[in-house]
PDB file of C-alpha atoms in Angstrom:
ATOM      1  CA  UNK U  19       0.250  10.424   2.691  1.00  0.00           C
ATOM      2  CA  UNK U  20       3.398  12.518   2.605  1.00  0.00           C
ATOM      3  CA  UNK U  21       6.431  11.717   4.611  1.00  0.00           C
ATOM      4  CA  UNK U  22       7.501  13.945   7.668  1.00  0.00           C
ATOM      5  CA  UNK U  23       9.965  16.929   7.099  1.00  0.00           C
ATOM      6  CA  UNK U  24      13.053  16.239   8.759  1.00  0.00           C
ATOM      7  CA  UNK U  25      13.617  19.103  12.005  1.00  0.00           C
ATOM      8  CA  UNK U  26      16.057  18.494  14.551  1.00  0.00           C
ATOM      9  CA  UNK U  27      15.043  15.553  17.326  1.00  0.00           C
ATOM     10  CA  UNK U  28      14.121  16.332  20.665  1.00  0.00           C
ATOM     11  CA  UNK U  29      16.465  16.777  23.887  1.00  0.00           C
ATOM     12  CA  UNK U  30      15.809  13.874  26.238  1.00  0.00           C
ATOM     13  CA  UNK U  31      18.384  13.354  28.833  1.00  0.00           C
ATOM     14  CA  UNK U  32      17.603   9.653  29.611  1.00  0.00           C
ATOM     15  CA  UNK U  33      17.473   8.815  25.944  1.00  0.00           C
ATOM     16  CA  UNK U  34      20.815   6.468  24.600  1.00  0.00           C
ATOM     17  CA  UNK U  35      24.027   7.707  22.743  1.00  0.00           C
ATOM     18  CA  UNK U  36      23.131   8.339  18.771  1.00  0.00           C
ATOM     19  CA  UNK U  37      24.264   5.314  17.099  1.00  0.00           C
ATOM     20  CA  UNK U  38      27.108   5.457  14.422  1.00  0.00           C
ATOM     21  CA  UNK U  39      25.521   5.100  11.406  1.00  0.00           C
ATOM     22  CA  UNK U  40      27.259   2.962   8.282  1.00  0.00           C
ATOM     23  CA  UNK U  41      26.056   4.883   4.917  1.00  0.00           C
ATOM     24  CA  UNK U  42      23.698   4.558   3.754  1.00  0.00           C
ATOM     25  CA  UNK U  43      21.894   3.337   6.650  1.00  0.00           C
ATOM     26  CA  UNK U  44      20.734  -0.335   6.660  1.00  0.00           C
ATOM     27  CA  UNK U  45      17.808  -1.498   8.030  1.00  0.00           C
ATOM     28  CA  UNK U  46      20.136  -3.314  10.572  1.00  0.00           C
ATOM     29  CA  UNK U  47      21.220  -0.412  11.717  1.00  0.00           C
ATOM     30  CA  UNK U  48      17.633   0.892  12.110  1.00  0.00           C
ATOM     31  CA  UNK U  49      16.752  -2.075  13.762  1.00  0.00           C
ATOM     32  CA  UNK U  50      19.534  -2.111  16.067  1.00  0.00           C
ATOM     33  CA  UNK U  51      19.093   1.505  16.966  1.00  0.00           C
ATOM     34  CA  UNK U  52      15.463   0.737  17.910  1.00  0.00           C
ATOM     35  CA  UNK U  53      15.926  -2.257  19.701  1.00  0.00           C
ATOM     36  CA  UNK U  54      19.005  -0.517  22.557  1.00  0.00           C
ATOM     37  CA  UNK U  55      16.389   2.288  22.986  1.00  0.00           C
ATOM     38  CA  UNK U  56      13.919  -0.473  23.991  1.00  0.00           C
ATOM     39  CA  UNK U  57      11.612  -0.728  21.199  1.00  0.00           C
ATOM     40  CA  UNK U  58       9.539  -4.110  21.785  1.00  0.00           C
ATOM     41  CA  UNK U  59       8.202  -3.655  18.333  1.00  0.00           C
ATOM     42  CA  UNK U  60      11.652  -2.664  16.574  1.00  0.00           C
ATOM     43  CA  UNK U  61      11.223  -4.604  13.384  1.00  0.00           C
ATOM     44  CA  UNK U  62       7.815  -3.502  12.734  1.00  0.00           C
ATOM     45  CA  UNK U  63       8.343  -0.255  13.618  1.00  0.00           C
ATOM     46  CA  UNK U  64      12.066   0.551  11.544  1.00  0.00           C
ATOM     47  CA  UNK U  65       9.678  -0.638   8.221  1.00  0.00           C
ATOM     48  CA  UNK U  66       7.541   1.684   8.921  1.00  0.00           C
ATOM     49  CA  UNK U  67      10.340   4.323   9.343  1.00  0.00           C
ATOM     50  CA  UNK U  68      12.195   3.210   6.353  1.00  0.00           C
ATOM     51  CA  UNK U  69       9.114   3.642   4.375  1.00  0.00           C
ATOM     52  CA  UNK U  70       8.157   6.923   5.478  1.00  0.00           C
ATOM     53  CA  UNK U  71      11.921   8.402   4.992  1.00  0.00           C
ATOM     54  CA  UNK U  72      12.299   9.986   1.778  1.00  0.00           C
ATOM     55  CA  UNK U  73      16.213  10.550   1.877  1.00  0.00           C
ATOM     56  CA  UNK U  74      19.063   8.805   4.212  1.00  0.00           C
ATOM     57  CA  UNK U  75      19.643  11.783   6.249  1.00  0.00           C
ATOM     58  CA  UNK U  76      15.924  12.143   6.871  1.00  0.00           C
ATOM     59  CA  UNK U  77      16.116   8.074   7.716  1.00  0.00           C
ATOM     60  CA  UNK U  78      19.042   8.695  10.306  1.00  0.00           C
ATOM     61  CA  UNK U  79      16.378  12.069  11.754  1.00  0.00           C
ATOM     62  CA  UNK U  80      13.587   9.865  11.968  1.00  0.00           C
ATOM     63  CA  UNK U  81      15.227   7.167  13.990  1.00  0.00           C
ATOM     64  CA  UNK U  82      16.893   9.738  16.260  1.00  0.00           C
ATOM     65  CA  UNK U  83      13.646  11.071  17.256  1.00  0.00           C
ATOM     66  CA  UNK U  84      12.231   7.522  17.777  1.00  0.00           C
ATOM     67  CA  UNK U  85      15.272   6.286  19.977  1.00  0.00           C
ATOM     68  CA  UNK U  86      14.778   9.973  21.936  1.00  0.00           C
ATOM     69  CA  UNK U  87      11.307   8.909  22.741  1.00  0.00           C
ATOM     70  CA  UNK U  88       9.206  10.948  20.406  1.00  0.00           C
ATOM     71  CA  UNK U  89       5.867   8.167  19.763  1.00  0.00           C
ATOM     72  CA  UNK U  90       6.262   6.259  16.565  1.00  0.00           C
ATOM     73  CA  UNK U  91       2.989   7.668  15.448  1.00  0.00           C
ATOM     74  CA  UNK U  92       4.531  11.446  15.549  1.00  0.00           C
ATOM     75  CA  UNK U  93       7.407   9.972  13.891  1.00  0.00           C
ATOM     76  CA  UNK U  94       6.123   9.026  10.442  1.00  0.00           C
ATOM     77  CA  UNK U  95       3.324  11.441  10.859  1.00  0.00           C
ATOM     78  CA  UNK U  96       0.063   9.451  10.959  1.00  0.00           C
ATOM     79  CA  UNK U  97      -1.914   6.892  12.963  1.00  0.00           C
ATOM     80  CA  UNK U  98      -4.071   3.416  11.941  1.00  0.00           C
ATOM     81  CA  UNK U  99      -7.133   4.250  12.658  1.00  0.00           C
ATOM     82  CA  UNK U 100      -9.761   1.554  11.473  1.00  0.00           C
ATOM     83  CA  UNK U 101      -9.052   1.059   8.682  1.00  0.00           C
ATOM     84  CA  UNK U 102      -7.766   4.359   7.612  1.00  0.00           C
ATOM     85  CA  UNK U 103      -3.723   6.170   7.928  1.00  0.00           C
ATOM     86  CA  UNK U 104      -5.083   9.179  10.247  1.00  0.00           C
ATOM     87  CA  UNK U 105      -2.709  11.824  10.233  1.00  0.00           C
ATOM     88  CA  UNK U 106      -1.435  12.969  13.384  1.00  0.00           C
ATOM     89  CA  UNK U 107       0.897  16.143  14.245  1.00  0.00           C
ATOM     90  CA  UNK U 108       3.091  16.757  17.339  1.00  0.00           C
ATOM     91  CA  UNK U 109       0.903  18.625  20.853  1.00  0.00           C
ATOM     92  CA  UNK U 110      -2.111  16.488  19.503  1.00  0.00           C
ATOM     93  CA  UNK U 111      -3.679  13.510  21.091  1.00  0.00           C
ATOM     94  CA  UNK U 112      -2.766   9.941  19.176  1.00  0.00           C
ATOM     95  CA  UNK U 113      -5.754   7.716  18.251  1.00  0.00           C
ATOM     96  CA  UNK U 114      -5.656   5.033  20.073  1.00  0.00           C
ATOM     97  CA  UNK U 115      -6.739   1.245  18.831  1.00  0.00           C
ATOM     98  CA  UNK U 116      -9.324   0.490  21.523  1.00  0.00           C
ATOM     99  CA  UNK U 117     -11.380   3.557  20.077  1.00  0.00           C
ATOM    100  CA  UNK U 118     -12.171   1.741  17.581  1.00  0.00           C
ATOM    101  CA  UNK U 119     -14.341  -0.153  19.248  1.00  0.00           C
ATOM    102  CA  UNK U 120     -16.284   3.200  19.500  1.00  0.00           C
ATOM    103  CA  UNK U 121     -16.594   3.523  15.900  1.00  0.00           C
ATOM    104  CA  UNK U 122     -17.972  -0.412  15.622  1.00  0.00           C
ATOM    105  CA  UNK U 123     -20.544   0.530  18.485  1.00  0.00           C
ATOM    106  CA  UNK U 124     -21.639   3.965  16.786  1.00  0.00           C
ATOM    107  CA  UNK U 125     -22.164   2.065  13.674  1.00  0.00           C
ATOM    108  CA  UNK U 126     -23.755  -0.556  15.083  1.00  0.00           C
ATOM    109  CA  UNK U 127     -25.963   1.241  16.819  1.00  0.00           C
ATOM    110  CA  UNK U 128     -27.117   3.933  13.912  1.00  0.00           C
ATOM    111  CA  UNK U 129     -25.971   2.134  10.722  1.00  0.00           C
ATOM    112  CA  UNK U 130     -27.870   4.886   8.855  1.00  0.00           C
ATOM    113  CA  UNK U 131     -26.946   7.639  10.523  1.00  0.00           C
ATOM    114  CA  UNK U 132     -26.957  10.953   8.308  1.00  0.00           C
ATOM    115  CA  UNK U 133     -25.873  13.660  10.699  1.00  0.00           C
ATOM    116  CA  UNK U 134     -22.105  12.514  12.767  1.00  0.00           C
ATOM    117  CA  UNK U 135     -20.259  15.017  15.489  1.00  0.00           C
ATOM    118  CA  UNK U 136     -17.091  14.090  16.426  1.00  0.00           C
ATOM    119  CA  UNK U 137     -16.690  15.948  19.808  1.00  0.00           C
ATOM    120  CA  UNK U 138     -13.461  16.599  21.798  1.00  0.00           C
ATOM    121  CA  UNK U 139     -12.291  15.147  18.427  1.00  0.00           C
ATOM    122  CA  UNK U 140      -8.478  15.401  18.624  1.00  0.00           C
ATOM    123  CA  UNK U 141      -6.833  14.614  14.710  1.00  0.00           C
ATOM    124  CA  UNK U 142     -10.551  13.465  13.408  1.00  0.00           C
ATOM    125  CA  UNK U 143     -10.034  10.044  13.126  1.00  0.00           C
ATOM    126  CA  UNK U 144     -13.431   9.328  15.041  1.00  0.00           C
ATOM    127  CA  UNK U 145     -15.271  11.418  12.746  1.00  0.00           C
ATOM    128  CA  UNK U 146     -13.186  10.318   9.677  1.00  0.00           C
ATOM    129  CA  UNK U 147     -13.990   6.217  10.902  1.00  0.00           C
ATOM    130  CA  UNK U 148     -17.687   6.844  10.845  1.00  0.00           C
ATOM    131  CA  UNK U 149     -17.698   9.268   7.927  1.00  0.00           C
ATOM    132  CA  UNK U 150     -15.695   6.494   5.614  1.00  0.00           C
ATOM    133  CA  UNK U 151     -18.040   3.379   6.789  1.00  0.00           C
ATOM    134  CA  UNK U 152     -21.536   5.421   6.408  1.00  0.00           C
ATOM    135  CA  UNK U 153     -20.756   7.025   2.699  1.00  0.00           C
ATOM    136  CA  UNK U 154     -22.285  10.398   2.480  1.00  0.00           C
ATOM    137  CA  UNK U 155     -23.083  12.257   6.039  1.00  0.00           C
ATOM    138  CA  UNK U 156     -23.235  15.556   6.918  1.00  0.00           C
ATOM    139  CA  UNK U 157     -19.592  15.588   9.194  1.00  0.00           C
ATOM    140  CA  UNK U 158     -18.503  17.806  11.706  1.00  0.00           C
ATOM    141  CA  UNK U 159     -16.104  18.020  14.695  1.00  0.00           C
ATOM    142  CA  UNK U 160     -14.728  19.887  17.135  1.00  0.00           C
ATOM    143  CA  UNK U 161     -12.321  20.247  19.854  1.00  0.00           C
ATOM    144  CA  UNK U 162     -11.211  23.024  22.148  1.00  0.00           C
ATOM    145  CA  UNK U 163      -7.267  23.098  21.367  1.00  0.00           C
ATOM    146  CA  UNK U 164      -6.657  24.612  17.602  1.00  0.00           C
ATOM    147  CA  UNK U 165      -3.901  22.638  16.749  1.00  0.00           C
ATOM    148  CA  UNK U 166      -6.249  20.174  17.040  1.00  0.00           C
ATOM    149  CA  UNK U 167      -8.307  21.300  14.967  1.00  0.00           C
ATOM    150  CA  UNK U 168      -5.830  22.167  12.425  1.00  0.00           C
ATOM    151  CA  UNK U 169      -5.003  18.357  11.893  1.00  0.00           C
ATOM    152  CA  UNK U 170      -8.554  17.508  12.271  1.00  0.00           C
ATOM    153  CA  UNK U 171      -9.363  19.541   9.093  1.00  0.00           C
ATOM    154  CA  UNK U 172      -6.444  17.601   7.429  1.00  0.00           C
ATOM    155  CA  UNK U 173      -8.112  14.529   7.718  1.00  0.00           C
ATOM    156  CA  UNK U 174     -11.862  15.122   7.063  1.00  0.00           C
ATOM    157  CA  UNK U 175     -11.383  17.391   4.642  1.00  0.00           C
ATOM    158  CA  UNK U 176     -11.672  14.859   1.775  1.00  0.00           C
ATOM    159  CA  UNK U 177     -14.821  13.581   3.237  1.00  0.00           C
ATOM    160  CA  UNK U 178     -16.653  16.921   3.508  1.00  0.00           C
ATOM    161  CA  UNK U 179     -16.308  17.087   7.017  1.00  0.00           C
ATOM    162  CA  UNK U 180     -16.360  20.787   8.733  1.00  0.00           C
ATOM    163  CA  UNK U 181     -14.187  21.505  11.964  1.00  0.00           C
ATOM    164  CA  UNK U 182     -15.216  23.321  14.614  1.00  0.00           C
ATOM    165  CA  UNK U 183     -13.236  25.337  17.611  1.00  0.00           C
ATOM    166  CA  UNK U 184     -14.861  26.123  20.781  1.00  0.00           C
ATOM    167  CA  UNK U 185     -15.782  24.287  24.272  1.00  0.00           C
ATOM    168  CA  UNK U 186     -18.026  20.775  23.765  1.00  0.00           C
ATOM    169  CA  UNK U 187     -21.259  22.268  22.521  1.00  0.00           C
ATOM    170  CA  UNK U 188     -20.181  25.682  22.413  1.00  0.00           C
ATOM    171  CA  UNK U 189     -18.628  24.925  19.090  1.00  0.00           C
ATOM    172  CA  UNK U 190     -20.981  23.732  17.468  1.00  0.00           C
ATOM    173  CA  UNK U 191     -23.346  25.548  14.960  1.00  0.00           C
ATOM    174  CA  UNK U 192     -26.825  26.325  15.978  1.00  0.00           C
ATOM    175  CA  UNK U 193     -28.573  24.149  13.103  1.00  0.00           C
ATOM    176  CA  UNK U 194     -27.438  20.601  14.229  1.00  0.00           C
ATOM    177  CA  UNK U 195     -29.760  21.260  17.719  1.00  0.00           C
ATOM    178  CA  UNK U 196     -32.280  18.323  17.336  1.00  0.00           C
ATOM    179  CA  UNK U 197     -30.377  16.430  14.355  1.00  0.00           C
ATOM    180  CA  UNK U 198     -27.322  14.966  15.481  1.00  0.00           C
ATOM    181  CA  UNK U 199     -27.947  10.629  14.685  1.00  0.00           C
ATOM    182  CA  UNK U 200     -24.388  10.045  16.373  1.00  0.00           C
ATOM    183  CA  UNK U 201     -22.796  12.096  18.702  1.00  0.00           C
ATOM    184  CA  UNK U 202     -18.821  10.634  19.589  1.00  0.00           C
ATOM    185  CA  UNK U 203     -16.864  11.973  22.320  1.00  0.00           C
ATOM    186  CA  UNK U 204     -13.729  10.823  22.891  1.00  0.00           C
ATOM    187  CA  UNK U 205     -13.318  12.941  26.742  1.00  0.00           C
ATOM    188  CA  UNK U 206     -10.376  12.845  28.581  1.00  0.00           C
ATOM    189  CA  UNK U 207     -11.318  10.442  31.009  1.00  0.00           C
ATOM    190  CA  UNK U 208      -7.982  10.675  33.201  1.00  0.00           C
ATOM    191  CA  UNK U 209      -8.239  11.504  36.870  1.00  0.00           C
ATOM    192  CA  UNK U 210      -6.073  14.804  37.440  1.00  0.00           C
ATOM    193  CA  UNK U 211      -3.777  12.406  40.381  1.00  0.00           C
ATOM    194  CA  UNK U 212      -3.163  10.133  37.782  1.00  0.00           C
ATOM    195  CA  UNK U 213      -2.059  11.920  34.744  1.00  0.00           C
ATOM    196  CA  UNK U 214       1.638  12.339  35.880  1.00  0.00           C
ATOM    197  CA  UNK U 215       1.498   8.075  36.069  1.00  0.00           C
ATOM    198  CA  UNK U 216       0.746   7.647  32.636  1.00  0.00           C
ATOM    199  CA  UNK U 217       3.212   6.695  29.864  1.00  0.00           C
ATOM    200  CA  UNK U 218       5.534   9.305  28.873  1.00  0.00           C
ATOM    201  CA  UNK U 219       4.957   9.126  25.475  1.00  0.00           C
ATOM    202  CA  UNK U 220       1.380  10.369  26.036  1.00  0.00           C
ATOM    203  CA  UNK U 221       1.951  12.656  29.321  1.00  0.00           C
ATOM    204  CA  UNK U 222       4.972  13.923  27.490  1.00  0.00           C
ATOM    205  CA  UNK U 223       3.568  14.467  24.056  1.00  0.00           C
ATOM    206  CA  UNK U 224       0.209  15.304  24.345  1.00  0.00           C
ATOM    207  CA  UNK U 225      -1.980  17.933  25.132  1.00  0.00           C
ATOM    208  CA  UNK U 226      -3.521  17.758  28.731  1.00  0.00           C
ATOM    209  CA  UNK U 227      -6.604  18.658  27.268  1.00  0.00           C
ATOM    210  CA  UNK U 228      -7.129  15.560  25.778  1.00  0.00           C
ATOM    211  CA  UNK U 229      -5.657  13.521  28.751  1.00  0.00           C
ATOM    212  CA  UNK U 230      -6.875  14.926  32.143  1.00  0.00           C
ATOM    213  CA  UNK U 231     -10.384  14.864  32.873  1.00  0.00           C
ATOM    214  CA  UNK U 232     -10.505  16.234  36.171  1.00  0.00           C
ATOM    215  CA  UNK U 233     -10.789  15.233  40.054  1.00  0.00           C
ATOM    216  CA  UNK U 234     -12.432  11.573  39.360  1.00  0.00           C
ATOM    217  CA  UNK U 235     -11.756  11.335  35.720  1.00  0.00           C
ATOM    218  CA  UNK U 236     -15.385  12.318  34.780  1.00  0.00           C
ATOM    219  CA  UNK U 237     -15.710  16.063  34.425  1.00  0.00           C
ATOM    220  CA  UNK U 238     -15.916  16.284  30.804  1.00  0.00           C
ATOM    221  CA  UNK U 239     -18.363  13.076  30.388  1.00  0.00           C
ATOM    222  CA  UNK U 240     -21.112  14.349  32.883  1.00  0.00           C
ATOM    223  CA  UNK U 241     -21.202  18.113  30.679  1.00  0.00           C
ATOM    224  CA  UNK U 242     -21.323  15.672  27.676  1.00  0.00           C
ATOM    225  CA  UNK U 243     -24.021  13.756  29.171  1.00  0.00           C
ATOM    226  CA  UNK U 244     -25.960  16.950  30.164  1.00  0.00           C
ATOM    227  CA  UNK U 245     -26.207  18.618  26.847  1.00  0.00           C
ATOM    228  CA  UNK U 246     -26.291  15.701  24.725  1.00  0.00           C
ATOM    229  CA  UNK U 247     -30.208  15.487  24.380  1.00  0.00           C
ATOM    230  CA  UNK U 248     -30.641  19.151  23.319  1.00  0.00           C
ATOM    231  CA  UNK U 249     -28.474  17.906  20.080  1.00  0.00           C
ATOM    232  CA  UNK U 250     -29.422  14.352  19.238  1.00  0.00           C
ATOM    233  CA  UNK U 251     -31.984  13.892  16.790  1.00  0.00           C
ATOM    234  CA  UNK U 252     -34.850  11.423  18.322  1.00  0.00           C
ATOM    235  CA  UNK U 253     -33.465   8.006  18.611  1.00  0.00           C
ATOM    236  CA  UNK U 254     -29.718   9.512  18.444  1.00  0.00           C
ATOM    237  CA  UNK U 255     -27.078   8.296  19.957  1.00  0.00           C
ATOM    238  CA  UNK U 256     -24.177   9.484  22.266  1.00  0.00           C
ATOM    239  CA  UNK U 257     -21.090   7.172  23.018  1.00  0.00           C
ATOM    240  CA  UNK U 258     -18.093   7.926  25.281  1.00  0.00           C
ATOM    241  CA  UNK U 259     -15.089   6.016  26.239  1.00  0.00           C
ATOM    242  CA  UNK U 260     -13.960   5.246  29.974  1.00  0.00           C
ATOM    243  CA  UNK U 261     -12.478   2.897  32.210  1.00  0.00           C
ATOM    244  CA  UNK U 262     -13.751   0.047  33.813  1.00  0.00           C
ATOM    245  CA  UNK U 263     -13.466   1.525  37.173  1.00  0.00           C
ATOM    246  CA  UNK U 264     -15.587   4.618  35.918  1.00  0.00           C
ATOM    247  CA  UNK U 265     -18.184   2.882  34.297  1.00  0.00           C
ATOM    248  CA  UNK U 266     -20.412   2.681  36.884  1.00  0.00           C
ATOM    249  CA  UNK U 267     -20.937   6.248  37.399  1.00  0.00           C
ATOM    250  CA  UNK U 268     -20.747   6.841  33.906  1.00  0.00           C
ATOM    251  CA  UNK U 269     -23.297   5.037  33.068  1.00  0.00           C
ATOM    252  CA  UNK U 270     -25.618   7.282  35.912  1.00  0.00           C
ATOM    253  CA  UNK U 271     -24.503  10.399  34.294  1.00  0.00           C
ATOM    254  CA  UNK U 272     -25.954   9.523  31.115  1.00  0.00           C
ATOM    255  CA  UNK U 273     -29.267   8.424  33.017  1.00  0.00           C
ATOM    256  CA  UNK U 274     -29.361  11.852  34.655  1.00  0.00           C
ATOM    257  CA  UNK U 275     -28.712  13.086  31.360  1.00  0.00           C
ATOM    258  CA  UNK U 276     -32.453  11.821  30.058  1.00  0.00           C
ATOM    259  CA  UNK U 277     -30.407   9.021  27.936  1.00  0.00           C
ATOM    260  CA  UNK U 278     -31.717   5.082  27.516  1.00  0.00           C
ATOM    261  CA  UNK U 279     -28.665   3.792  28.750  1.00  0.00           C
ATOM    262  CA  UNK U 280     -26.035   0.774  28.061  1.00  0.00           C
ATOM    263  CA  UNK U 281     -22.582  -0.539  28.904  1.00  0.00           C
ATOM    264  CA  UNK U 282     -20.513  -2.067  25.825  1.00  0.00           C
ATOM    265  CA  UNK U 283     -17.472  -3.917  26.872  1.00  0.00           C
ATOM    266  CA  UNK U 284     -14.410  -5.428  24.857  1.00  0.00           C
ATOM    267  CA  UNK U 285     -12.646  -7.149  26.733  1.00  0.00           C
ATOM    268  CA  UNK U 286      -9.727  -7.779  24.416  1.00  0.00           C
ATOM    269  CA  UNK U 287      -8.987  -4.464  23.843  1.00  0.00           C
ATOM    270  CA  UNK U 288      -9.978  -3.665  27.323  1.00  0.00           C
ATOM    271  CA  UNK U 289     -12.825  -0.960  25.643  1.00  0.00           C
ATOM    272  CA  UNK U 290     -15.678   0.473  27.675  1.00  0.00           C
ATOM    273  CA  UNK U 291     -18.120   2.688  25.857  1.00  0.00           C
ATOM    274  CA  UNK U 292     -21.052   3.826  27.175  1.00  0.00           C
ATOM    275  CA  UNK U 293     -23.594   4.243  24.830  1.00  0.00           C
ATOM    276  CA  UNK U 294     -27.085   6.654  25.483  1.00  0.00           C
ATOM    277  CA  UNK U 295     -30.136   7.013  22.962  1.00  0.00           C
ATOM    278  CA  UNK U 296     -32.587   9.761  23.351  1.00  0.00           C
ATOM    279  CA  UNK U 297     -35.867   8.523  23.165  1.00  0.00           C
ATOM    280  CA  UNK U 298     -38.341   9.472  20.106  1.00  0.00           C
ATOM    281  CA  UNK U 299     -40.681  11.282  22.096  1.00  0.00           C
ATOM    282  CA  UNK U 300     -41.090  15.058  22.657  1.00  0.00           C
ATOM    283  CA  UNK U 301     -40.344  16.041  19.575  1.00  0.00           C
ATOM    284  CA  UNK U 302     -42.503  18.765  20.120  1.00  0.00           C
ATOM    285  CA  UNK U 303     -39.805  20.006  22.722  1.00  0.00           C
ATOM    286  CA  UNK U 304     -37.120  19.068  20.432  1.00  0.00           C
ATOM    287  CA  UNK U 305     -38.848  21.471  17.814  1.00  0.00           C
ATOM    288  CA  UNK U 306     -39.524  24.563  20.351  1.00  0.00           C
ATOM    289  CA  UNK U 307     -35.345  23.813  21.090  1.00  0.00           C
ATOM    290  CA  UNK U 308     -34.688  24.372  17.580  1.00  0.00           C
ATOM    291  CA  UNK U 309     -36.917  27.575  17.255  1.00  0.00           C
ATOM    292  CA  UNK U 310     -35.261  28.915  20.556  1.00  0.00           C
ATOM    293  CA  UNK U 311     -31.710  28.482  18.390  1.00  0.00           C
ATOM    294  CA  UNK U 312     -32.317  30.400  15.828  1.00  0.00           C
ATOM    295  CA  UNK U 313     -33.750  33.253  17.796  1.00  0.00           C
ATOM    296  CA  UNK U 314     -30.394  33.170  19.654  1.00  0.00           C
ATOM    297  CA  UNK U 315     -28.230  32.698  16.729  1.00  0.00           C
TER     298      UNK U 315
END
């Protein structure tokens, strides 16, 4: 994918001095400059700066906005996503690594799934993961924040997908009612009273549309949860990430929701996806849904 353009790095008053750089810049240097801002990572990550860099002065930019606190992914402009370099663009959310735990339970779950929405989908990647593994599925995503679904478009573009703007199911078009095989929806799952304790390379970078989900955390999941079986196909599938401490009544919002529920845990990546199937009976309801849709449409 194409390297970052170089812009000016951002103000951060607790960020360190702006090392003096020999010239060209070594990878020392780079180094160096990562590890005094506090960079765990910093040999990993200056490679990945150095390769992303087209020019020494963009090289010197690049670090600068690292060291001033700007996320690494933001930085060289895209994300590792399972498998795939997800691009990413600044004010929307960063895939994160235990996600993709997500994408192995989707696929796991409907391994021939033909219809895939990626909901409150932030760049895509979700979509893009399960799009890539499955070969040729009808895609489509959607978020409510349209810078979101700017980069989205960037990334399932090459894989046919179509992006969507809008609230949840509001968004989506009026044909998928009754066909959707896997429905991913990576909510904010944040408790409003918490959001200003999370790192500030997410509460600082990243919309809080994609971060807070409301009193307990679980605002967005239960609408999920509530509309999810007018979409789903029979035997369809929603999954949603939360937190261990959520899961409980996460779980009972998709049982409310008319879903065959379960509770998939990773422990090593400390993932929790809860994972509902609507059952493959009353299709003759599903079929009157689909009839009411395009009456409304």
């Amino acid at each position: 994918m194409p390297s970052p353009s170089p812009s000016s790095s951002p103000e951060s008053p607790s960020s360190p001095a702006a090392p003096s750089w020999p010239w060209p810049p070594s990878r020392d240097a780079v180094v160096g400059a990562l590890r005094a801002a506090g960079c765990v990572f910093a040999e990993d990550e200056a490679e990945l700066i150095l390769a992303a860099a087209r020019t020494p002065d963009e090289l010197v930019v690049l670090v600068e906005r690292r060291v001033a606190g700007l996320p690494l992914e933001l930085v060289v402009g895209w994300a590792e996503f399972h498998g795939l370099r997800v691009a990413v663009e600044p004010g929307v959310f960063v895939p994160r690594r235990r996600t993709e735990f997500l994408v192995t339970q989707a696929l796991a779950q409907a391994p021939r799934a033909s219809v895939v929405v990626d909901l409150c989908c932030g760049s895509g990647a979700v979509g893009a993961a399960l799009a890539a593994a499955l070969g040729r599925v009808e895609l489509h995503a959607a978020d409510i924040d349209p810078a979101a679904v700017r980069c989205a478009r960037r990334n399932v573009a090459g894989l046919g997908g179509h992006v969507h703007t809008g609230d949840l199911f509001e968004a989506l078009p009026g044909h998928l009612r009754g066909r959707v095989d896997i429905l991913a929806a990576n909510v904010p799952y944040v408790p409003t009273g918490e959001v200003p304790l999370l790192p500030a390379e997410a509460r600082d970078h990243e919309p809080l549309t994609a971060l807070d989900g409301g009193a307990d955390g679980l605002d967005v999941l239960r609408r999920v949860a509530a509309g999810a079986t007018r979409w789903l196909a029979p035997g369809g599938c929603l999954l949603v990430e939360t937190s261990e401490r959520q899961a409980p009544d996460a779980v009972e919002a998709f049982r409310r929701g008319g879903l065959t529920t379960r509770l998939a845990v990773d422990e090593e990546l400390y993932a929790h996806v809860v994972v509902g199937t609507r059952g493959t009976e009353a299709i003759t309801e599903l079929r009157e849904i689909e009839v009411l849709g395009a009456d409304t449409e």
